[in-house]
Coordinates of C-alpha atoms in Angstrom, one line a residue:
M1 CA -0.2 -0.3 -0.2
T2 CA 1.5 3.6 -1.1
T3 CA 0.9 6.6 1.3
E4 CA -1.1 8.3 -1.3
Q5 CA -3.8 5.3 -1.7
Q6 CA -3.2 5.3 2.6
K7 CA -3.9 9.4 2.0
I8 CA -7.1 8.9 -0.8
E9 CA -8.7 6.2 2.3
V10 CA -8.6 8.0 5.4
Q11 CA -10.5 10.5 3.6
K12 CA -13.4 8.4 2.4
A13 CA -13.9 6.4 5.6
L14 CA -13.2 9.9 7.7
Q15 CA -16.9 11.6 5.2
A16 CA -18.4 8.2 6.1
L17 CA -17.6 9.1 10.1
K18 CA -18.6 12.3 9.2
K19 CA -22.0 11.1 8.5
G20 CA -22.7 9.2 11.2
G21 CA -21.6 6.1 8.7
L22 CA -20.3 2.4 9.3
I23 CA -17.5 1.9 8.3
L24 CA -15.6 -1.9 7.4
Y25 CA -12.0 -1.6 8.0
P26 CA -8.7 -3.0 8.7
T27 CA -7.1 -2.8 12.3
D28 CA -4.1 -4.4 13.5
T29 CA -6.5 -7.2 14.6
V30 CA -9.1 -8.5 11.7
W31 CA -10.8 -6.7 9.6
G32 CA -13.0 -3.9 11.6
I33 CA -16.6 -2.6 11.5
G34 CA -15.9 0.7 12.8
C35 CA -17.5 4.3 13.2
D36 CA -17.5 7.2 15.8
A37 CA -18.0 6.7 19.1
T38 CA -19.1 9.2 20.0
N39 CA -22.1 9.1 18.3
A40 CA -24.8 7.2 19.8
E41 CA -26.5 6.4 16.3
A42 CA -23.9 5.0 14.4
V43 CA -22.9 2.8 17.3
Q44 CA -26.6 1.5 18.0
K45 CA -26.0 0.8 13.5
I46 CA -23.2 -1.5 14.6
Y47 CA -25.5 -3.7 17.0
K48 CA -28.2 -3.8 14.4
L49 CA -26.5 -5.7 11.8
K50 CA -23.9 -7.6 14.0
Q51 CA -27.5 -8.7 15.6
R52 CA -26.2 -8.1 18.9
D53 CA -27.7 -7.4 21.8
D54 CA -26.9 -3.7 22.7
S55 CA -26.0 -4.7 27.2
Q56 CA -22.5 -6.7 25.2
A57 CA -20.2 -3.5 24.6
L58 CA -17.8 -3.0 22.8
I59 CA -14.6 -2.1 21.7
C60 CA -13.2 1.0 20.5
M61 CA -9.9 2.1 19.5
V62 CA -7.4 5.9 20.4
N63 CA -4.6 6.7 18.6
N64 CA -2.6 7.4 21.9
Y65 CA -2.3 7.8 25.4
G66 CA -3.7 11.7 25.3
M67 CA -6.7 10.3 23.6
L68 CA -7.3 7.3 25.9
E69 CA -6.3 9.8 29.3
K70 CA -9.5 11.8 27.4
H71 CA -11.9 9.4 27.5
V72 CA -11.2 7.5 30.9
D73 CA -10.9 8.9 34.2
N74 CA -8.5 7.7 35.8
V75 CA -6.4 5.7 33.6
P76 CA -4.4 3.2 36.2
K77 CA -0.1 3.6 35.6
M78 CA -0.2 -0.6 35.9
A79 CA -2.2 0.6 32.1
Y80 CA 1.2 1.9 31.0
T81 CA 3.5 -1.1 31.4
I82 CA 1.4 -3.8 30.2
L83 CA 0.6 -1.2 26.9
D84 CA 3.8 -1.1 26.9
V85 CA 4.9 -4.0 27.1
A86 CA 2.1 -5.8 25.7
I87 CA 3.5 -8.1 22.5
K88 CA 0.5 -8.5 20.2
P89 CA -2.2 -6.3 20.2
T90 CA -3.7 -5.8 23.5
T91 CA -7.3 -4.5 25.0
I92 CA -7.9 -3.0 28.3
I93 CA -11.2 -2.8 30.0
Y94 CA -11.8 0.6 32.2
D95 CA -13.1 1.6 34.9
H96 CA -15.4 5.2 34.7
P97 CA -14.9 5.9 30.5
A98 CA -15.7 9.4 29.3
G99 CA -17.0 11.6 26.4
V100 CA -17.6 9.0 24.9
A101 CA -21.6 7.4 23.4
E102 CA -23.9 5.7 25.9
N103 CA -24.6 2.6 24.0
L104 CA -20.8 1.5 23.8
I105 CA -20.7 2.1 27.7
A106 CA -21.3 -1.8 29.1
A107 CA -24.2 -1.6 32.3
D108 CA -20.8 -2.1 34.8
N109 CA -19.5 1.8 33.8
T110 CA -17.0 0.4 31.6
L111 CA -15.8 0.4 28.2
A112 CA -12.9 -1.6 26.4
I113 CA -10.4 0.6 24.7
R114 CA -7.1 0.0 22.7
V115 CA -4.4 1.8 21.8
V116 CA -4.0 0.7 18.0
K117 CA -0.6 0.3 16.4
H118 CA -1.3 0.4 12.9
K119 CA -0.2 3.1 10.8
F120 CA -4.2 2.9 8.8
C121 CA -5.7 3.2 12.3
E122 CA -3.4 6.0 13.4
Q123 CA -4.3 8.1 10.6
L124 CA -7.9 7.8 10.8
I125 CA -7.9 8.8 14.3
K126 CA -5.7 11.5 13.9
Y127 CA -8.3 12.9 11.0
L128 CA -11.0 11.6 12.7
G129 CA -10.3 13.2 16.2
K130 CA -12.4 10.8 18.6
P131 CA -12.3 7.1 19.1
L132 CA -13.5 4.9 16.9
V133 CA -15.4 1.3 17.5
S134 CA -13.8 -1.1 16.5
T135 CA -15.7 -4.1 16.2
S136 CA -15.3 -7.6 14.2
A137 CA -16.8 -7.6 10.5
N138 CA -18.9 -10.7 11.7
I139 CA -22.7 -11.2 12.7
S140 CA -22.6 -12.3 16.3
S141 CA -22.0 -15.2 17.4
Q142 CA -20.4 -15.5 13.7
P143 CA -16.6 -17.3 13.1
T144 CA -14.3 -13.8 13.4
P145 CA -13.9 -14.0 9.7
K146 CA -9.4 -14.3 8.9
S147 CA -9.3 -12.2 6.3
Y148 CA -11.3 -9.9 3.8
K149 CA -12.7 -12.9 2.3
E150 CA -13.8 -14.2 4.8
I151 CA -16.7 -11.6 5.4
S152 CA -20.2 -12.0 4.9
E153 CA -22.5 -10.5 2.6
H154 CA -24.6 -9.2 5.1
I155 CA -21.6 -7.1 6.4
L156 CA -20.4 -5.3 3.1
K157 CA -24.1 -4.4 2.6
G158 CA -24.8 -3.2 5.7
V159 CA -21.6 -0.9 5.9
D160 CA -21.2 2.7 4.0
Y161 CA -18.2 2.3 3.7
V162 CA -15.4 -0.6 2.9
V163 CA -11.6 0.7 3.4
N164 CA -10.7 -0.3 -0.5
L165 CA -7.5 -2.5 1.5
Q166 CA -8.4 -5.5 1.3
N167 CA -5.0 -6.7 0.5
E168 CA -3.8 -5.5 4.5
K169 CA -2.4 -7.9 6.4
S170 CA -3.5 -8.5 9.6
A171 CA -2.6 -10.2 12.7
S172 CA -6.0 -12.2 12.3
Q173 CA -6.6 -12.9 15.2
P174 CA -9.0 -10.4 17.9
S175 CA -6.7 -8.7 20.8
A176 CA -6.0 -9.8 23.7
I177 CA -8.1 -8.7 26.7
I178 CA -7.1 -7.3 29.8
K179 CA -10.2 -5.6 32.3
L180 CA -8.1 -3.5 35.3
G181 CA -10.1 -1.5 38.0
N182 CA -8.9 1.0 39.6
D183 CA -8.5 -0.8 42.5
G184 CA -6.0 -2.7 41.4
K185 CA -7.6 -5.7 40.6
V186 CA -6.3 -7.4 36.5
V187 CA -8.0 -9.6 35.0
V188 CA -7.7 -11.8 31.6
V189 CA -10.7 -12.0 29.4
R190 CA -9.0 -12.7 26.2
E191 CA -5.4 -14.3 25.8

């Protein structure tokens, strides 16, 4: 992928996101369905597309620690240590999220956030200036697609824009998920 191609795709994806649309895009893990994490209507569209109960929280991504700190009331110091030593993409579930759509926040007032290290996603989030929802590109209870070719027609037709980077290599595995309470409790949800 050339830098020029990436810039064009970032702009096209941004247009869809700013209109409250859904995008299908490559991430640092698997192909994801995304939207502006501050737009409750867009978040609801994702639940509907995935046929997922909205009590099952979604992950969102930020592009740096500054954006993370803006959307979590108190980031535990342990989070930075975990993220600095993580070998694979790692999502952390934080207590007391802030500044995101209410329907993105779990019933226990937590939110799963990943600081992404993926050129396309970093650029997209930078220009959006907000966190980006990232959930696997499948209907709930169906297997997570390991590549673009495995994404169902239902998902492809249900988004407003498909990022034209189908040859983009991704890890093809979901991120690790760790729940990190402000009380210091650490729980590994998914390795």
